[in-house]
mmCIF file of C-alpha atoms and ligand atoms in Angstrom:
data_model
loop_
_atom_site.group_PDB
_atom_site.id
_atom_site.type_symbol
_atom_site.label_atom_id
_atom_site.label_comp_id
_atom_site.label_asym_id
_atom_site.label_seq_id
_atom_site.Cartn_x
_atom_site.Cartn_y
_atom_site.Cartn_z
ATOM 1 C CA UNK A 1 -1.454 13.210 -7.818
ATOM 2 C CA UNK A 2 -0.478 12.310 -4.217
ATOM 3 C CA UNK A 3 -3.307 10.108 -2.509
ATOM 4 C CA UNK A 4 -4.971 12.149 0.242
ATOM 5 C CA UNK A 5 -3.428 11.858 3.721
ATOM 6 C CA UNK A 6 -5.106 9.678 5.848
ATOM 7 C CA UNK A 7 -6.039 12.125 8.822
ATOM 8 C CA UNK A 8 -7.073 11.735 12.410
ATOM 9 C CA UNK A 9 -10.074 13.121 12.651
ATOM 10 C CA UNK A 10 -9.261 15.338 16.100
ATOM 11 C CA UNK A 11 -6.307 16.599 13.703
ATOM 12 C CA UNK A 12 -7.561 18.530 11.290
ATOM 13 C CA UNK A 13 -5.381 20.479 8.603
ATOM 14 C CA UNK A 14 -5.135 24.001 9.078
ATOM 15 C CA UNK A 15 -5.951 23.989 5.050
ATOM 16 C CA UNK A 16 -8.917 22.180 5.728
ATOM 17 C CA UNK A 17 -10.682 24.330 8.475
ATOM 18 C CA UNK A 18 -9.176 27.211 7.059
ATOM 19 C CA UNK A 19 -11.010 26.202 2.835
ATOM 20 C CA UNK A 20 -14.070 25.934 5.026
ATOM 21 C CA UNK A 21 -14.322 28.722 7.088
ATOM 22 C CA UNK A 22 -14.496 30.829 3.541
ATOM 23 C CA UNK A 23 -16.689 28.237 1.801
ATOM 24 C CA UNK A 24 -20.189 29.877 1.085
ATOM 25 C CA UNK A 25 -21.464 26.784 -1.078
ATOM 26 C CA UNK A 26 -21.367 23.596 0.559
ATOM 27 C CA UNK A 27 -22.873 20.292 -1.035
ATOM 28 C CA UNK A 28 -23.237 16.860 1.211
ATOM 29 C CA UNK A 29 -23.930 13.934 0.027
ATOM 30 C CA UNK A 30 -24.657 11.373 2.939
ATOM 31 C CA UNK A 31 -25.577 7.589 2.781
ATOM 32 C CA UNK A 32 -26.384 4.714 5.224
ATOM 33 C CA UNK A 33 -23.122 5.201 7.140
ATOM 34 C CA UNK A 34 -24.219 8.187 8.811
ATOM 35 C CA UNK A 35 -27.792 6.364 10.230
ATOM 36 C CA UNK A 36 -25.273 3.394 10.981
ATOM 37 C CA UNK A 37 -24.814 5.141 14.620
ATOM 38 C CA UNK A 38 -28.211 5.659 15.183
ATOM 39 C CA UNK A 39 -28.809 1.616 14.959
ATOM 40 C CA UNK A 40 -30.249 1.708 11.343
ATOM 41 C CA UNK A 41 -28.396 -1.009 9.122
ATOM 42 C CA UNK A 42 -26.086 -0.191 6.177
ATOM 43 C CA UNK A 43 -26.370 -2.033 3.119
ATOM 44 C CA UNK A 44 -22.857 -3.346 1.674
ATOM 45 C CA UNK A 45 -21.643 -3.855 5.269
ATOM 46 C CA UNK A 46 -20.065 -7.346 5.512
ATOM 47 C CA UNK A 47 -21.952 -8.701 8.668
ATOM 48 C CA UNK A 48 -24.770 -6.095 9.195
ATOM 49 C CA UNK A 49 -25.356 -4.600 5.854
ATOM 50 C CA UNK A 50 -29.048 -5.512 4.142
ATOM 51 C CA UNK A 51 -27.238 -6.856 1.048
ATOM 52 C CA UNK A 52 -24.877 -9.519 2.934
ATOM 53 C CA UNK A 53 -27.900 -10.943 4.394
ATOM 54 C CA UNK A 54 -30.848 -10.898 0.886
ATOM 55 C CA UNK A 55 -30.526 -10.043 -2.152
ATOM 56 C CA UNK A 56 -31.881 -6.647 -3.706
ATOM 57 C CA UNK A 57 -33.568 -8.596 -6.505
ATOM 58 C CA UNK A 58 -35.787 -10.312 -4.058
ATOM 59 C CA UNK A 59 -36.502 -6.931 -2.632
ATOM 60 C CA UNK A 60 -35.800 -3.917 -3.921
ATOM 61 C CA UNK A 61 -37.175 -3.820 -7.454
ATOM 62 C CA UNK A 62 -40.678 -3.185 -8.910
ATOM 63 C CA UNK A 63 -40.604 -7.429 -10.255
ATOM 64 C CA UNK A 64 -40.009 -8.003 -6.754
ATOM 65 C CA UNK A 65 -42.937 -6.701 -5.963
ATOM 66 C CA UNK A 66 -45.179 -7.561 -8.456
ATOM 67 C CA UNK A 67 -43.817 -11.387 -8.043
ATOM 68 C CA UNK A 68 -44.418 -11.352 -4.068
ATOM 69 C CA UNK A 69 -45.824 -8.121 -2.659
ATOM 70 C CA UNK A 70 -46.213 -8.807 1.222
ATOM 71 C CA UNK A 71 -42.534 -10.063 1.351
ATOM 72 C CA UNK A 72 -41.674 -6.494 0.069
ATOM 73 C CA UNK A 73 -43.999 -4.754 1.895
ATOM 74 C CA UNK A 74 -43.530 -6.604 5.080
ATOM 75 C CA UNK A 75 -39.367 -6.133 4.429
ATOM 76 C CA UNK A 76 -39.898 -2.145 4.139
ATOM 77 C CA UNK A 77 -42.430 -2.095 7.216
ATOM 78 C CA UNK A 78 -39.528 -3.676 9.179
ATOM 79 C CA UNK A 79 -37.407 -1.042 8.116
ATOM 80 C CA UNK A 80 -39.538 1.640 8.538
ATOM 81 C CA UNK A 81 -40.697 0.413 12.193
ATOM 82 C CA UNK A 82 -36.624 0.098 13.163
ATOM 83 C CA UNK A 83 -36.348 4.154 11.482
ATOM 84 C CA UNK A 84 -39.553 5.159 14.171
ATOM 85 C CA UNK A 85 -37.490 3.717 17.248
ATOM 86 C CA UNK A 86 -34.561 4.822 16.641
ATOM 87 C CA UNK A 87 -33.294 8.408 15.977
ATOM 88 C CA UNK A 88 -30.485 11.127 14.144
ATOM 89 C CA UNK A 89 -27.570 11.068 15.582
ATOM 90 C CA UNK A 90 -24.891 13.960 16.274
ATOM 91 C CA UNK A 91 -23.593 13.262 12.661
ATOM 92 C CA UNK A 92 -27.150 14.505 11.303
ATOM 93 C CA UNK A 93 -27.283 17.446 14.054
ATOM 94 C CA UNK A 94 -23.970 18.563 13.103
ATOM 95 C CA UNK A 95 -24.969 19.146 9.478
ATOM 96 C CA UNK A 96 -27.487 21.008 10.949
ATOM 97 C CA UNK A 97 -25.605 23.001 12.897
ATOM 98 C CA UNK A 98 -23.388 23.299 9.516
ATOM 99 C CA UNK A 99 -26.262 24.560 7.778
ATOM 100 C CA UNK A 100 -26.969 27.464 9.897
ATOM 101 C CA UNK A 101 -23.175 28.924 8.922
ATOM 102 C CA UNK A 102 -22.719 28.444 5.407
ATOM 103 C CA UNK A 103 -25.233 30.714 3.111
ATOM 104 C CA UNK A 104 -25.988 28.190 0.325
ATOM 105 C CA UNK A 105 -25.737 24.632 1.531
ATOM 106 C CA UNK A 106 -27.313 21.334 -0.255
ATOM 107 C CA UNK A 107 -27.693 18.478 1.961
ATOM 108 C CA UNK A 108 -28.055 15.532 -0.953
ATOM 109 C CA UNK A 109 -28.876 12.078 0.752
ATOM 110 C CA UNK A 110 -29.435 8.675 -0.703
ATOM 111 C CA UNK A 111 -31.089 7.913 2.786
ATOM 112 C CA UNK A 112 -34.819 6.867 3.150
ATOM 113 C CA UNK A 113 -34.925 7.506 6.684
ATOM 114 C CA UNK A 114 -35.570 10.863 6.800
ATOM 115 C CA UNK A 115 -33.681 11.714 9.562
ATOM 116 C CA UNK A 116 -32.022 14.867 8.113
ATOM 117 C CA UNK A 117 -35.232 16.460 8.165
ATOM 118 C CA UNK A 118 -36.283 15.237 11.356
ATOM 119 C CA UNK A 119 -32.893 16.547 12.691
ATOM 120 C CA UNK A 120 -33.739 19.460 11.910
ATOM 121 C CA UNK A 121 -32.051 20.144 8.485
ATOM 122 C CA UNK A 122 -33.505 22.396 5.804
ATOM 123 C CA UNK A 123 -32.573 22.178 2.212
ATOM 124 C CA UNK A 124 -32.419 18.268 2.022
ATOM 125 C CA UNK A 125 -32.872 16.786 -1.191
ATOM 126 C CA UNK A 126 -33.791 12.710 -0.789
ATOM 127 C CA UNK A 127 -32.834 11.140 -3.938
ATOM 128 C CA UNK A 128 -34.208 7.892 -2.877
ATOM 129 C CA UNK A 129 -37.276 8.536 -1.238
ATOM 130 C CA UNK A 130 -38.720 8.485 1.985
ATOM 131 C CA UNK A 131 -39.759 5.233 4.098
ATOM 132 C CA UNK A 132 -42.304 7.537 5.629
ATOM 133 C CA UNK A 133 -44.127 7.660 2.262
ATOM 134 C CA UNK A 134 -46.539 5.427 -0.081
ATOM 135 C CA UNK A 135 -47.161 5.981 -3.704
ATOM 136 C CA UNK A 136 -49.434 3.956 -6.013
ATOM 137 C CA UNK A 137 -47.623 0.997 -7.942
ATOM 138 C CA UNK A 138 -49.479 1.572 -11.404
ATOM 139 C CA UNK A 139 -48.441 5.503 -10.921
ATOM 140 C CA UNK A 140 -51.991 6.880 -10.548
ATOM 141 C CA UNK A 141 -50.360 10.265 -8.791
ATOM 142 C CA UNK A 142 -51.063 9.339 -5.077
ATOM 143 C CA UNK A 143 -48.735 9.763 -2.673
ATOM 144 C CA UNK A 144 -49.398 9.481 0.879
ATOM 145 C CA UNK A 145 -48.196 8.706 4.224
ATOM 146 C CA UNK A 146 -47.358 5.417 5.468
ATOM 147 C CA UNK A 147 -50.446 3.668 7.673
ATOM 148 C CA UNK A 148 -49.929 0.818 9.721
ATOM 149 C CA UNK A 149 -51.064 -1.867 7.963
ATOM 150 C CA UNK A 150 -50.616 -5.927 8.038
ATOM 151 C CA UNK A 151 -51.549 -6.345 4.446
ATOM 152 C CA UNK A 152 -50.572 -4.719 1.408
ATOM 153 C CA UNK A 153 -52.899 -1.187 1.289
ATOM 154 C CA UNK A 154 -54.649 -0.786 -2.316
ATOM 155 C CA UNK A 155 -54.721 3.213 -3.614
ATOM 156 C CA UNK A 156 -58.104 5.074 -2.335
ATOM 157 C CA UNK A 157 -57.697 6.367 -6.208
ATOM 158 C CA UNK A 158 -57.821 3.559 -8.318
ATOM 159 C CA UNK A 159 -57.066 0.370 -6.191
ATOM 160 C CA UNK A 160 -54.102 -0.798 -7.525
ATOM 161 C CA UNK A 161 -51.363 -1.501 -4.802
ATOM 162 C CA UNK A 162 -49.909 1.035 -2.522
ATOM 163 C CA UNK A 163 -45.845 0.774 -2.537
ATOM 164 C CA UNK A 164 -43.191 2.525 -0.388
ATOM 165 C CA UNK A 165 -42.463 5.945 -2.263
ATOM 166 C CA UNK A 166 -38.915 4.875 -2.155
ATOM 167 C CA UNK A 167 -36.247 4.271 -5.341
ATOM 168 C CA UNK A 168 -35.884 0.598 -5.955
ATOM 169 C CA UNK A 169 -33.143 -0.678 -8.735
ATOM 170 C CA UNK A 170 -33.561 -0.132 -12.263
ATOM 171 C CA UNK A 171 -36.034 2.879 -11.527
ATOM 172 C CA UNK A 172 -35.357 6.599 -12.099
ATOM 173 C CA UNK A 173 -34.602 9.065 -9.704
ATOM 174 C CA UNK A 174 -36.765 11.842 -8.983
ATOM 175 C CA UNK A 175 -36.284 14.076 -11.737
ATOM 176 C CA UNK A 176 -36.642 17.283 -10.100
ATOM 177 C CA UNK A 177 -34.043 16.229 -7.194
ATOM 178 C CA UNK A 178 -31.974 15.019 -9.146
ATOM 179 C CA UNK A 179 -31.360 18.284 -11.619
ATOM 180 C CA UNK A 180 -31.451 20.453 -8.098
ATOM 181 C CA UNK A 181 -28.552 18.043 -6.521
ATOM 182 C CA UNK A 182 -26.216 17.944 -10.065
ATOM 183 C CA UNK A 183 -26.534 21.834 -9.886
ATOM 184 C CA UNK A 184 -25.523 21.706 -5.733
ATOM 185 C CA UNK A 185 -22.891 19.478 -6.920
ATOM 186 C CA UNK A 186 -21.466 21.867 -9.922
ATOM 187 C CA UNK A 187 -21.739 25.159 -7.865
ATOM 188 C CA UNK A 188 -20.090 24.070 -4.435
ATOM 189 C CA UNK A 189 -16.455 25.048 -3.494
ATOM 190 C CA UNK A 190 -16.432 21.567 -0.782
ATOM 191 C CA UNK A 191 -18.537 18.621 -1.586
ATOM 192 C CA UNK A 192 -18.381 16.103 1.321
ATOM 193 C CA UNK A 193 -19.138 12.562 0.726
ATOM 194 C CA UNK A 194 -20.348 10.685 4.131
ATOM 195 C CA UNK A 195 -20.859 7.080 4.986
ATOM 196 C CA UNK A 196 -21.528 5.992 1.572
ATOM 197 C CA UNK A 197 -19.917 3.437 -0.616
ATOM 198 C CA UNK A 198 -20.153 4.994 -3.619
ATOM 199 C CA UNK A 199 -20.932 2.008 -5.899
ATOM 200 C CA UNK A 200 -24.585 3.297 -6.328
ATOM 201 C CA UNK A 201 -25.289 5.573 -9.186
ATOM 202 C CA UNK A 202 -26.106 8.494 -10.337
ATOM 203 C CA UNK A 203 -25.254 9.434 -7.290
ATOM 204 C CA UNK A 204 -21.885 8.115 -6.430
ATOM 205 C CA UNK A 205 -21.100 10.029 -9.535
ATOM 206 C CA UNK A 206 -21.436 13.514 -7.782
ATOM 207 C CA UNK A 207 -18.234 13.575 -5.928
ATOM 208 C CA UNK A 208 -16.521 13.174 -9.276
ATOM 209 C CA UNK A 209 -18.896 15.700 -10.979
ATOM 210 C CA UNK A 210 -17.505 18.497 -8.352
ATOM 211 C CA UNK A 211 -13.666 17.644 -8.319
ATOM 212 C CA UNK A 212 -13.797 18.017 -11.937
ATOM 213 C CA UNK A 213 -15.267 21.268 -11.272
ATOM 214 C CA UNK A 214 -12.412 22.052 -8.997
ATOM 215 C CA UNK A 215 -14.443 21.411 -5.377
ATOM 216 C CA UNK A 216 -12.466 20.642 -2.677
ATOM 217 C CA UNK A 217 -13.683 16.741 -2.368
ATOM 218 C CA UNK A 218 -13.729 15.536 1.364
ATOM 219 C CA UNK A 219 -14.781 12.133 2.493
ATOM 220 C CA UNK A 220 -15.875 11.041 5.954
ATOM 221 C CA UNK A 221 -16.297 7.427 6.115
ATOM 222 C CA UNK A 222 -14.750 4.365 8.672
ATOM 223 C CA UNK A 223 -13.072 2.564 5.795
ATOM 224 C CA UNK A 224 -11.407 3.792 2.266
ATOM 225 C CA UNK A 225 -13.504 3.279 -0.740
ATOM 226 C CA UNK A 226 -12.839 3.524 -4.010
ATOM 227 C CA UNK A 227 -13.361 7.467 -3.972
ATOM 228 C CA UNK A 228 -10.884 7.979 -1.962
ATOM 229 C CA UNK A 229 -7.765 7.983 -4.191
ATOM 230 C CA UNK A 230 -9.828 11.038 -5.655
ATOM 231 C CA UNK A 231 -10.798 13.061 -3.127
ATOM 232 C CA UNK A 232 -8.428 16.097 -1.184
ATOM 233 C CA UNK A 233 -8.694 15.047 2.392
ATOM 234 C CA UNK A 234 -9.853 11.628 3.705
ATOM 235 C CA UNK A 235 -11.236 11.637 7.186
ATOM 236 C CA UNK A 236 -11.494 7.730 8.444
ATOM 237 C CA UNK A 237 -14.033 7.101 11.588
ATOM 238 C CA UNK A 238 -17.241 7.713 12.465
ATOM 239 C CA UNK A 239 -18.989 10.268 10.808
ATOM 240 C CA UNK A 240 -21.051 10.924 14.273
ATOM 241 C CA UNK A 241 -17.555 11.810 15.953
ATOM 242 C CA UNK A 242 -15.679 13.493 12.868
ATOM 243 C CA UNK A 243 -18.659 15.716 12.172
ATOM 244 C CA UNK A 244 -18.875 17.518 15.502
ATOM 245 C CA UNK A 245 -15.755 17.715 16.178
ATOM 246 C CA UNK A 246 -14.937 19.235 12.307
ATOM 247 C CA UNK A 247 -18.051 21.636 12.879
ATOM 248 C CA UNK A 248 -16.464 23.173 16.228
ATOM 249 C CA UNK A 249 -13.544 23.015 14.491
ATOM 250 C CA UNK A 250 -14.311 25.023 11.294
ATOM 251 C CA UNK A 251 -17.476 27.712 13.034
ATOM 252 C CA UNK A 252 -17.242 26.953 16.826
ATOM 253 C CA UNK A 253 -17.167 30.258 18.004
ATOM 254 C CA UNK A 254 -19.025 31.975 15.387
HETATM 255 P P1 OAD B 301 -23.581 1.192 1.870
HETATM 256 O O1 OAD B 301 -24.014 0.154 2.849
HETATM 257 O O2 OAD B 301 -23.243 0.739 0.503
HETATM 258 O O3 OAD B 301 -22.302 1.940 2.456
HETATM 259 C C1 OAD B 301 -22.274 2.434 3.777
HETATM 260 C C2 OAD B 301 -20.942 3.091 3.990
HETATM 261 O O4 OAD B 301 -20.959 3.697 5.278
HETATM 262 C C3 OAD B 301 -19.764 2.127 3.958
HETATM 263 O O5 OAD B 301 -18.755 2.652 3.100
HETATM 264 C C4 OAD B 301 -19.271 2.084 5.423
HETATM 265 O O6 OAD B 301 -17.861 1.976 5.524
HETATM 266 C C5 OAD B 301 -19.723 3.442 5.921
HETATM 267 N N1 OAD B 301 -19.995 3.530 7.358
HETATM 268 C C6 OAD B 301 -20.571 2.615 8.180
HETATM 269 N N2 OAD B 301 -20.707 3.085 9.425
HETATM 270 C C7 OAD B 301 -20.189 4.356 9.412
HETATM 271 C C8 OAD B 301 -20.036 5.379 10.391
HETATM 272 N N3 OAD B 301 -20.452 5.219 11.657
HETATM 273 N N4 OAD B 301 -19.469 6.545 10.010
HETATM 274 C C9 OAD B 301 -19.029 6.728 8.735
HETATM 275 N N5 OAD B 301 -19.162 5.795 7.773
HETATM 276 C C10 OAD B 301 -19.734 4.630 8.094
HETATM 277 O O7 OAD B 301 -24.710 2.327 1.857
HETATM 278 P P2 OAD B 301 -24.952 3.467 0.772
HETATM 279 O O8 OAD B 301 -23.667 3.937 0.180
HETATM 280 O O9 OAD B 301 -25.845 4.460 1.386
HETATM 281 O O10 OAD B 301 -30.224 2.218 -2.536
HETATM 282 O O11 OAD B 301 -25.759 2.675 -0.328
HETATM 283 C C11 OAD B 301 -26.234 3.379 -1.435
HETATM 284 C C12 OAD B 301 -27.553 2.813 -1.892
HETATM 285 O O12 OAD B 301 -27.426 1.390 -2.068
HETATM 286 C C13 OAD B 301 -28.679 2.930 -0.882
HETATM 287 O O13 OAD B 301 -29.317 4.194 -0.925
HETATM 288 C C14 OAD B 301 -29.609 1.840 -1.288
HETATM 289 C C15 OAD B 301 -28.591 0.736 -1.474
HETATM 290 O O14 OAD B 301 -28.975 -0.304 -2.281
HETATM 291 C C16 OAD B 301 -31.441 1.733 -2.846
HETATM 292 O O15 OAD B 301 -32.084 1.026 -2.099
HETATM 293 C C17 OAD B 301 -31.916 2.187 -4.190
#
C-alpha cells in the first residue's frame, strides 16, 4: 500500500470532497489536539503536554487518589477552572456545522472538556468523562455536578469521597459509550481521527476497527503519528484551520 499523500490542507483531493459529499455515516473521533487551540493543554505534547510535565501515576489513577486525594482533586480543579475560561474553537463548530449535513453522524471524543457539547454538537459520545462531573469514589451511584470546593467534597449519599466522573488509567470505559462508539465506528463510510495520538486504548483502536471495515480513514492532526501509514488521506495542521476550510469545502453551499 502507498503511504497517504501528505496534503495541504487548502488543497483538498477532488476524491476526498467528492467520498464526502455522498457519505451519509460519518464517525469522529477527536482528542486533546482539537482543545489545543482553544488554550487547553494536550497531554503527550513535548513542552506543553500534561504528561511531559507529571506523571499519570501520580494523577490519573484511582491509587492516586486514594494515596493523596487533594493533590488529585486540586490537579483536576485546575483543569477544570482553565476548561470554564476558555472556550471551543472553530475546529469544534465546524463539526457542528458537519453534523447538520450528514444524516447519521457519531462525534466519539476522548475529551473531558466538554466542549463539543457546549459547541453546540449533538450526538457526542465522551468516552472519558466529563470534567464538569463528580461521581462517588466507592461507586454508591451518585453523580453530580462539579461545586466549587477547596477540599475534597464527601457524597451527600454515603460520605465516601466525591471524584471527578472522568476515566483515569487502568479503569473501564463507560460501557454503554463504548458499545454505541464501536458500532459508529463499524457502520461509517469516513472515520476521521483528530488531534489525537493514538497511543491510548480502546480507543485509538477505532480507526483501525473502520479501515478494516473498508471506511475511508482520514486523519487531521499537526504531526504524523503512528496511524498515519494506515489511514487514506493525511491532512497535517491545525485541526481549527483544516476543519473549516474542509467543511466549506465538502457542503459550503448546501
Ligand atoms: P495527546 O496529547 O496524546 O495527543 C494530542 C495530539 O494532538 C498530538 O498528536 C498532537 O500532534 C495533536 N495536536 C496538537 N495540537 C493540534 C492542533 N491544533 N490541531 C491538530 N492536532 C493537534 O492527547 P490524546 O490523544 O487526546 O486520557 O490523549 C488520549 C488520552 O491520553 C487522553 O484522553 C487522556 C490521556 O492520558 C486519560 O486521561 C484517561
Amino acid at each position: 500500500m502507498l503511504p497517504p499523500a501528505r496534503i495541504s490542507p487548502m488543497n483538498f483531493p477532488p476524491e476526498l470532497i467528492s467520498f464526502l459529499k455522498k457519505s451519509e455515516r460519518i464517525a469522529i473521533l477527536t482528542g486533546a489536539g482539537i482543545s489545543a487551540e482553544s488554550g487547553l493543554n494536550t497531554f503527550r505534547d513535548a513542552q506543553t503536554g500534561y504528561w511531559s510535565q507529571y506523571r499519570p501515576e501520580d494523577l490519573a489513577t484511582p491509587q492516586a487518589f486514594t494515596r493523596d486525594p487533594k493533590l488529585v482533586w486540586d490537579w483536576y480543579a485546575m483543569r477544570r477552572k482553565k476548561v470554564a475560561e476558555a472556550s471551543p474553537n472553530s475546529g469544534h463548530f465546524a463539526l457542528v456545522e458537519m453534523e447538520k449535513h450528514v444524516p447519521n453522524f457519531t462525534l466519539i471524543t476522548q475529551n473531558v472538556d466538554g466542549y463539543h457539547r457546549q459547541a453546540g454538537s449533538q450526538n457526542v459520545l465522551e468516552l472519558h468523562g466529563n470534567i464538569q462531573q463528580v461521581r462517588c469514589f466507592d461507586g454508591c451511584g451518585i453523580v453530580k455536578s462539579w461545586e466549587e470546593s477547596d477540599d475534597v467534597p464527601h457524597c451527600p449519599k454515603c460520605g465516601a469521597y466525591l471524584r471527578p466522573d472522568v476515566v483515569w488509567f487502568g479503569e473501564s470505559l463507560p460501557h454503554d459509550t463504548l458499545i454505541a462508539a464501536h458500532q459508529a465506528t463499524l457502520a461509517c463510510q469516513a472515520f476521521f481521527s483528530i488531534g489525537t495520538s493514538g497511543l491510548v486504548q480502546p480507543a485509538a483502536s477505532l480507526a483501525h476497527t473502520a479501515r478494516q471495515r473498508g471506511a475511508l480513514v482520514v486523519e487531521i492532526n499537526l504531526d504524523p503519528t503512528p496511524l498515519t501509514p494506515s489511514v487514506d488521506f493525511a491532512l497535517h495542521g491545525k485541526s481549527g484551520e483544516i476543519l473549516p476550510a474542509l467543511v466549506e469545502a465538502v457542503f459550503g453551499g448546501q
